[in-house]
CSV table of N, CA and C in Angstrom, one decimal:
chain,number,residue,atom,x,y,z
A,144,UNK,N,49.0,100.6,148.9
A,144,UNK,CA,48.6,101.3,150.0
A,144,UNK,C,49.8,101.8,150.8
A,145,UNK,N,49.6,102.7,151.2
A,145,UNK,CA,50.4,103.6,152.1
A,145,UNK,C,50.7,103.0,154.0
A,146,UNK,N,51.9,103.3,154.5
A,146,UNK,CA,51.9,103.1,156.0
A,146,UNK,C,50.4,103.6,156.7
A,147,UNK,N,50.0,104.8,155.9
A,147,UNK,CA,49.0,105.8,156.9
A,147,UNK,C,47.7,105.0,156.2
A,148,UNK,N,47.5,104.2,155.6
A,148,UNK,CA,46.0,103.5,155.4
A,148,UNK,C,46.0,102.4,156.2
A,149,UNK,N,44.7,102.7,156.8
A,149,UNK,CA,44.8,101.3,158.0
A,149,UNK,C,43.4,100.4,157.2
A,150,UNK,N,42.9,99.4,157.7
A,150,UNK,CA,42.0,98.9,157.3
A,150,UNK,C,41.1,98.9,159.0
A,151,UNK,N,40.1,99.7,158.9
A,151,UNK,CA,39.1,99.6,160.0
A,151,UNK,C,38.0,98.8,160.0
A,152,UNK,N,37.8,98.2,161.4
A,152,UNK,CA,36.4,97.3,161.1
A,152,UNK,C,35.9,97.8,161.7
A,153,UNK,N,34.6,97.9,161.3
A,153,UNK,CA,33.6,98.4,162.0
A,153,UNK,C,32.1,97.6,162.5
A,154,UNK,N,30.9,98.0,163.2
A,154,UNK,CA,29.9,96.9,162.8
A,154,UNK,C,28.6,97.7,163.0
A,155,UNK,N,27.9,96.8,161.7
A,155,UNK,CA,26.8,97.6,161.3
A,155,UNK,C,25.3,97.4,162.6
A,156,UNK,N,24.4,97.6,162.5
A,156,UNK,CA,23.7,98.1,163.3
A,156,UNK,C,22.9,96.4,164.1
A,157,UNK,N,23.1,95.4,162.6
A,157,UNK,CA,22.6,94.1,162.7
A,157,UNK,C,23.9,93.4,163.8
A,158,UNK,N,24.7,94.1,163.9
A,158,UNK,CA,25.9,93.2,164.7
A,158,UNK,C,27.0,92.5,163.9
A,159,UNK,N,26.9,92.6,162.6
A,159,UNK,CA,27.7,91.9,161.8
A,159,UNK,C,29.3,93.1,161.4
A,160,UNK,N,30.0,92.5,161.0
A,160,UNK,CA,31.4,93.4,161.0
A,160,UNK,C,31.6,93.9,159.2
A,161,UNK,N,31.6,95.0,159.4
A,161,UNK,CA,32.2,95.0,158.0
A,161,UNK,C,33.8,95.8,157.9
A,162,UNK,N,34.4,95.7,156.7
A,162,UNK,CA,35.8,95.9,156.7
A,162,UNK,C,36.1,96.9,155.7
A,163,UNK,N,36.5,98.1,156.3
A,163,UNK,CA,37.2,99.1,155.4
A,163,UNK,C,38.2,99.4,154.7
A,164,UNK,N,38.9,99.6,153.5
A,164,UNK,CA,40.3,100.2,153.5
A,164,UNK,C,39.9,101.6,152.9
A,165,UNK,N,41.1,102.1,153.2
A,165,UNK,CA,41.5,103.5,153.0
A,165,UNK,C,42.7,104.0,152.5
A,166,UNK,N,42.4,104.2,151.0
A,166,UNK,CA,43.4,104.5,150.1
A,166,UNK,C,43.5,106.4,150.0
A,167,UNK,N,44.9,106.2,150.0
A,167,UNK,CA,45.3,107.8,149.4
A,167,UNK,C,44.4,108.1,148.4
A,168,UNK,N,44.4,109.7,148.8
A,168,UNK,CA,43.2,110.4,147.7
A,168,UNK,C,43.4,110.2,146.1
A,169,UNK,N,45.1,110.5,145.7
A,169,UNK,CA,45.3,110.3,144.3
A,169,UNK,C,45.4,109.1,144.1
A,170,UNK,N,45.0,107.8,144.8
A,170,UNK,CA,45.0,106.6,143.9
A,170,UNK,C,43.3,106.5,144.1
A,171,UNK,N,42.7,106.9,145.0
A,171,UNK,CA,41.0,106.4,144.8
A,171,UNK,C,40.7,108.0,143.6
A,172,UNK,N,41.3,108.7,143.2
A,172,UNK,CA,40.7,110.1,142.4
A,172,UNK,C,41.9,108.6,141.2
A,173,UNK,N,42.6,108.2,140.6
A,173,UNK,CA,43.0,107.8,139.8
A,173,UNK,C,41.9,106.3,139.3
A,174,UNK,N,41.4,106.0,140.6
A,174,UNK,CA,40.7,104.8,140.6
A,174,UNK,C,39.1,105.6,139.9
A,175,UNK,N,39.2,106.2,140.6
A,175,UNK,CA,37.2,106.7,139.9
A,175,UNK,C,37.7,107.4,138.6
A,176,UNK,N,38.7,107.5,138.3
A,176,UNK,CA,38.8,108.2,136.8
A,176,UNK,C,38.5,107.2,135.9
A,177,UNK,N,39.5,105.6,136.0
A,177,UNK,CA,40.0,104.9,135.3
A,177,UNK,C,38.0,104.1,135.3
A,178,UNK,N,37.4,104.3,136.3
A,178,UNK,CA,36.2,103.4,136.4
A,178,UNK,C,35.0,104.7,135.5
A,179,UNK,N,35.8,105.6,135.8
A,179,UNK,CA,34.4,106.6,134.5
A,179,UNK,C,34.8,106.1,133.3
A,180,UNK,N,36.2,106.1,133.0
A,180,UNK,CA,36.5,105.7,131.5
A,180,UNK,C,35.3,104.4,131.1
A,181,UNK,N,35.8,103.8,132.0
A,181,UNK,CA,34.7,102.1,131.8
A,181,UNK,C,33.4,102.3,131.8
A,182,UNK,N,33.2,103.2,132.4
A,182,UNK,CA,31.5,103.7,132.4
A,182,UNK,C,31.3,103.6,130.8
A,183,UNK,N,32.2,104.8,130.4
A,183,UNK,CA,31.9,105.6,128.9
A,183,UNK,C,31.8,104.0,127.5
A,184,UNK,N,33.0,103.4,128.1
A,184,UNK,CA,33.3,102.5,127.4
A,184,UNK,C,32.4,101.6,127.3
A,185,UNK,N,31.0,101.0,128.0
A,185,UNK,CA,29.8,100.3,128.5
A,185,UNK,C,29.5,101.0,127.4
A,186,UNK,N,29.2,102.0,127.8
A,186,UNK,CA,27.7,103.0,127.3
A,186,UNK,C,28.2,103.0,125.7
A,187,UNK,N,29.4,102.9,125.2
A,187,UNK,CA,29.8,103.0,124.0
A,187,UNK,C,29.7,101.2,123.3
A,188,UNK,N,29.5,100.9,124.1
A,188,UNK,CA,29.3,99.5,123.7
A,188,UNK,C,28.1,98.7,123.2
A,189,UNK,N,27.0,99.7,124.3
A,189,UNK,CA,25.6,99.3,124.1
A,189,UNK,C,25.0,100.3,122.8
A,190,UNK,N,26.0,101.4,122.7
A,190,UNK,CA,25.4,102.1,121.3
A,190,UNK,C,25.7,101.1,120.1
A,191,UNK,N,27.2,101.0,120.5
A,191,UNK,CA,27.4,99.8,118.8
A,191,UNK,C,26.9,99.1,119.0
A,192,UNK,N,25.7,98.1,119.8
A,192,UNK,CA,24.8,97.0,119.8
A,192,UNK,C,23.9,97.4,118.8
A,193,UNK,N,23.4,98.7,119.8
A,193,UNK,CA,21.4,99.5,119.1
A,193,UNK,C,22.1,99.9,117.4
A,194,UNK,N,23.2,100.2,117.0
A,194,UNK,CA,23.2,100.1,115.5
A,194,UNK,C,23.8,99.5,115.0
A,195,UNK,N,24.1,98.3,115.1
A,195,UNK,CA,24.4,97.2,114.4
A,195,UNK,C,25.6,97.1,113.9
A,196,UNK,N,26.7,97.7,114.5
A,196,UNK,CA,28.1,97.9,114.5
A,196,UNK,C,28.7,96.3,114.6
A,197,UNK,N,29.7,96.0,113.2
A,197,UNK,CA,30.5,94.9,113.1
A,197,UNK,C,30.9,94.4,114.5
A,198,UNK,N,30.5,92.8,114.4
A,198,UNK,CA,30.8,91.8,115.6
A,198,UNK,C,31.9,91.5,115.9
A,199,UNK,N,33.1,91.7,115.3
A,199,UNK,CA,34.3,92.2,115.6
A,199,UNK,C,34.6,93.2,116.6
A,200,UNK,N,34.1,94.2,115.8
A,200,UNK,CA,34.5,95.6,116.5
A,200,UNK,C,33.9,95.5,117.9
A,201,UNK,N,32.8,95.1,118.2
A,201,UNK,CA,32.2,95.6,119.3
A,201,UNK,C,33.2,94.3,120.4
A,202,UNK,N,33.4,93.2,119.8
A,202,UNK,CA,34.5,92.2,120.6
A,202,UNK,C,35.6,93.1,120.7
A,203,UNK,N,36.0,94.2,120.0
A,203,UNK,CA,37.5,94.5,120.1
A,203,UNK,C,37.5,95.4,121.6
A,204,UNK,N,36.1,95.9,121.7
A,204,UNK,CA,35.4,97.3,122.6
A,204,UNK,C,35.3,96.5,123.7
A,205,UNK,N,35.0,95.2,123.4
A,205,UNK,CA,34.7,94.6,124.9
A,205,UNK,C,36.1,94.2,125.4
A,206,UNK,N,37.0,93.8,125.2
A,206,UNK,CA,38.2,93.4,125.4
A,206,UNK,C,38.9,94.4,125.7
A,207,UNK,N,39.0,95.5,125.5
A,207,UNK,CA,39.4,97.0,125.8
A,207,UNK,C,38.6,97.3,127.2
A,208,UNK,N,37.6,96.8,127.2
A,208,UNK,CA,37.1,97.0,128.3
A,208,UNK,C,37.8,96.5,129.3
A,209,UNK,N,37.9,94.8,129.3
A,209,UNK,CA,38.1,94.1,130.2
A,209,UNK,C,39.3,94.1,130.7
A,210,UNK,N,40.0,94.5,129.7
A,210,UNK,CA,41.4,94.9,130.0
A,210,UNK,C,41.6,96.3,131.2
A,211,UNK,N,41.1,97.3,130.6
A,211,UNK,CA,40.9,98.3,131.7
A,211,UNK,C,40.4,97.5,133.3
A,212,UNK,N,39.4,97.1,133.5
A,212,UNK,CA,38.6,96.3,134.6
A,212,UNK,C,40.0,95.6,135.4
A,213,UNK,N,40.7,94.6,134.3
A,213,UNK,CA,41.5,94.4,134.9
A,213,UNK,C,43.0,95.1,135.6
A,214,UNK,N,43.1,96.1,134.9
A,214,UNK,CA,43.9,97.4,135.3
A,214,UNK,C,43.6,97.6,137.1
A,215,UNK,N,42.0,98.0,137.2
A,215,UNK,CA,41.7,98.5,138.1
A,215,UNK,C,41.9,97.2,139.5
A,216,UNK,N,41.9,96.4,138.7
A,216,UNK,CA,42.0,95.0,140.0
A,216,UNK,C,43.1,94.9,139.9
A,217,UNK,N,44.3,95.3,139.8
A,217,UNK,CA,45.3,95.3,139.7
A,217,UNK,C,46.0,96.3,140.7
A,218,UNK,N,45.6,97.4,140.9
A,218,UNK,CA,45.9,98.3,141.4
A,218,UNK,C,45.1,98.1,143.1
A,219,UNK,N,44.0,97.9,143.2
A,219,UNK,CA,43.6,97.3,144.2
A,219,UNK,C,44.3,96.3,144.9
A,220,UNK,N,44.6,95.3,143.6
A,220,UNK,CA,45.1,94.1,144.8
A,220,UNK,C,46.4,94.5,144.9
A,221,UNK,N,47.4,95.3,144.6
A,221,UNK,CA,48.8,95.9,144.9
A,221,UNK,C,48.5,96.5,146.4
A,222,UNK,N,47.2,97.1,146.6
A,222,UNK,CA,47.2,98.2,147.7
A,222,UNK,C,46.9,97.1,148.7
A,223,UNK,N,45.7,96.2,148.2
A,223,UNK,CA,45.7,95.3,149.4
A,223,UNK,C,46.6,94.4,149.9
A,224,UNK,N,47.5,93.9,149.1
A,224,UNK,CA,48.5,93.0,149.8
A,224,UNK,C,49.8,94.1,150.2
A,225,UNK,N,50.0,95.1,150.0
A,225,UNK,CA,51.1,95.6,150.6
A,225,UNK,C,50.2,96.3,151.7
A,226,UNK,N,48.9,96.7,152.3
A,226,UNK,CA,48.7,97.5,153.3
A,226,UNK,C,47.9,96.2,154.4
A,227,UNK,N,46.5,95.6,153.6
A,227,UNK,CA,45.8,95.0,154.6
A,227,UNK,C,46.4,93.4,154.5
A,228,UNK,N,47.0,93.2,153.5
A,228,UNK,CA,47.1,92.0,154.0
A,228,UNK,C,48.4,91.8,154.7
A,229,UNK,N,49.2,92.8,154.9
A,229,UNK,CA,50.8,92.8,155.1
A,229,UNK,C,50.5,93.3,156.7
A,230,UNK,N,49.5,94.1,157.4
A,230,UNK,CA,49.1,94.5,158.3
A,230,UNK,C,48.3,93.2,159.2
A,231,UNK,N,47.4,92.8,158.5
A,231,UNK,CA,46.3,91.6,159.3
A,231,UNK,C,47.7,90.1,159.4
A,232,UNK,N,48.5,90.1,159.0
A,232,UNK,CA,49.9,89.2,159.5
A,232,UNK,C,50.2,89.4,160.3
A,233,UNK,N,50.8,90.8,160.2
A,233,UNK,CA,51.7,91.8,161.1
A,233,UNK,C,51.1,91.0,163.2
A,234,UNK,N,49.3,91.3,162.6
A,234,UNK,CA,48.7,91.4,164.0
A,234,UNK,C,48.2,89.7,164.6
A,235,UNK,N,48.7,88.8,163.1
A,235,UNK,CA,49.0,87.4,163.6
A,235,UNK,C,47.6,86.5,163.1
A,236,UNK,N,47.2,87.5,162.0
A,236,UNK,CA,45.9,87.3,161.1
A,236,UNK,C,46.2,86.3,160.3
A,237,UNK,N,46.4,84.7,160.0
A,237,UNK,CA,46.3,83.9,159.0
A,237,UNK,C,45.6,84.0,158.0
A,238,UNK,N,44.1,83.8,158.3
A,238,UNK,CA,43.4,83.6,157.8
A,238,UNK,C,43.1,84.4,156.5
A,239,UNK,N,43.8,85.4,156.8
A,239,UNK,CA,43.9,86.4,155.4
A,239,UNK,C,44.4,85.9,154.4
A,240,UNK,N,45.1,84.8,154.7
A,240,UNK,CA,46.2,83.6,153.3
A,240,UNK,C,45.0,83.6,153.0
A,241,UNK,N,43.8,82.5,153.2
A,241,UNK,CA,42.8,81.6,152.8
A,241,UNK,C,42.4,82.9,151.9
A,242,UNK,N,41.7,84.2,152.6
A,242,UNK,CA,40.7,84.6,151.6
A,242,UNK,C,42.1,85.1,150.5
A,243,UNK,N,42.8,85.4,150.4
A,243,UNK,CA,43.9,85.8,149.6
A,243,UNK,C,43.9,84.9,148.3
A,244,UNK,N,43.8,83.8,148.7
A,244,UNK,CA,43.9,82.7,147.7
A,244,UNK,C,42.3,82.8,147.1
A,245,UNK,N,41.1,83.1,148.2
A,245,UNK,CA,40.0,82.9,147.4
A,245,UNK,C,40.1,83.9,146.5
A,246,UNK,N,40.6,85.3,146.5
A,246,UNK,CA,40.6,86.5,146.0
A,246,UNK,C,41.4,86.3,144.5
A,247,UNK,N,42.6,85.5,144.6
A,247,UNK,CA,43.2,85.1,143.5
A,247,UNK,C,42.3,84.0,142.3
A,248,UNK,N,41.4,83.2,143.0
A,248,UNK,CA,40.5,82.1,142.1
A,248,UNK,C,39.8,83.3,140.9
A,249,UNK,N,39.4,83.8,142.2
A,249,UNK,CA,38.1,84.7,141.6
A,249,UNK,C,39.1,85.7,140.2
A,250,UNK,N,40.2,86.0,140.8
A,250,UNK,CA,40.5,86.8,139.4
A,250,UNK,C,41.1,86.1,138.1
A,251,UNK,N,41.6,84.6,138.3
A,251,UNK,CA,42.0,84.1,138.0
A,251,UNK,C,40.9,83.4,136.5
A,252,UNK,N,39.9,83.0,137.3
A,252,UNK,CA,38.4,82.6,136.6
A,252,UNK,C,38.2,83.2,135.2
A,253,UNK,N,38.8,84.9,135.0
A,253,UNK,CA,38.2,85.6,134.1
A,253,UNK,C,39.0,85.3,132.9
């Protein structure tokens, strides 16, 4: 993430807060490319299911996949720890460690 992306909160109509970021246009137009590719790559996956394409192959398709998936969380968590989480410090935010670490379990898990 960039100096000029802030993370805004806002709150929804129930009262509860939800949390924004805002990424430069050529990394979210880089980001919805890399997530069409994944699209195509699903839908190519569920074809070699319906015709009985070698259990290999279609392991090699899913792993290609996950690999990409993990590309894209990759790039995300670069933007969030250099903008929101480097920012929510900045303004004396701890508690951003904790979910930071929950954020790490969770990608860690796969």
């Amino acid at each position: 993430m960039e100096n000029s992306e802030k993370v805004e909160t806002c709150h929804t109509e129930d009262g509860t807060s939800c949390r924004k970021s805002h990424h430069p246009e050529r990394v979210k137009k880089d980001l919805t490319t890399r997530l069409n590719r994944i699209e195509g790559q699903i839908r190519g996956i569920k074809g070699m299911i319906d015709k009985d394409v070698y259990c290999d192959d279609v392991i090699t398709q899913i792993s290609a996949t996950q690999s990409a998936l993990n590309s894209v969380a990759k790039i995300l968590l670069e933007g969030h720890l250099k903008g929101c989480v480097v920012d929510r410090l900045s303004e004396g935010d701890v508690e951003v460690l904790d979910e930071l670490l929950v954020t790490f379990q969770k990608l860690m898990k796969k």
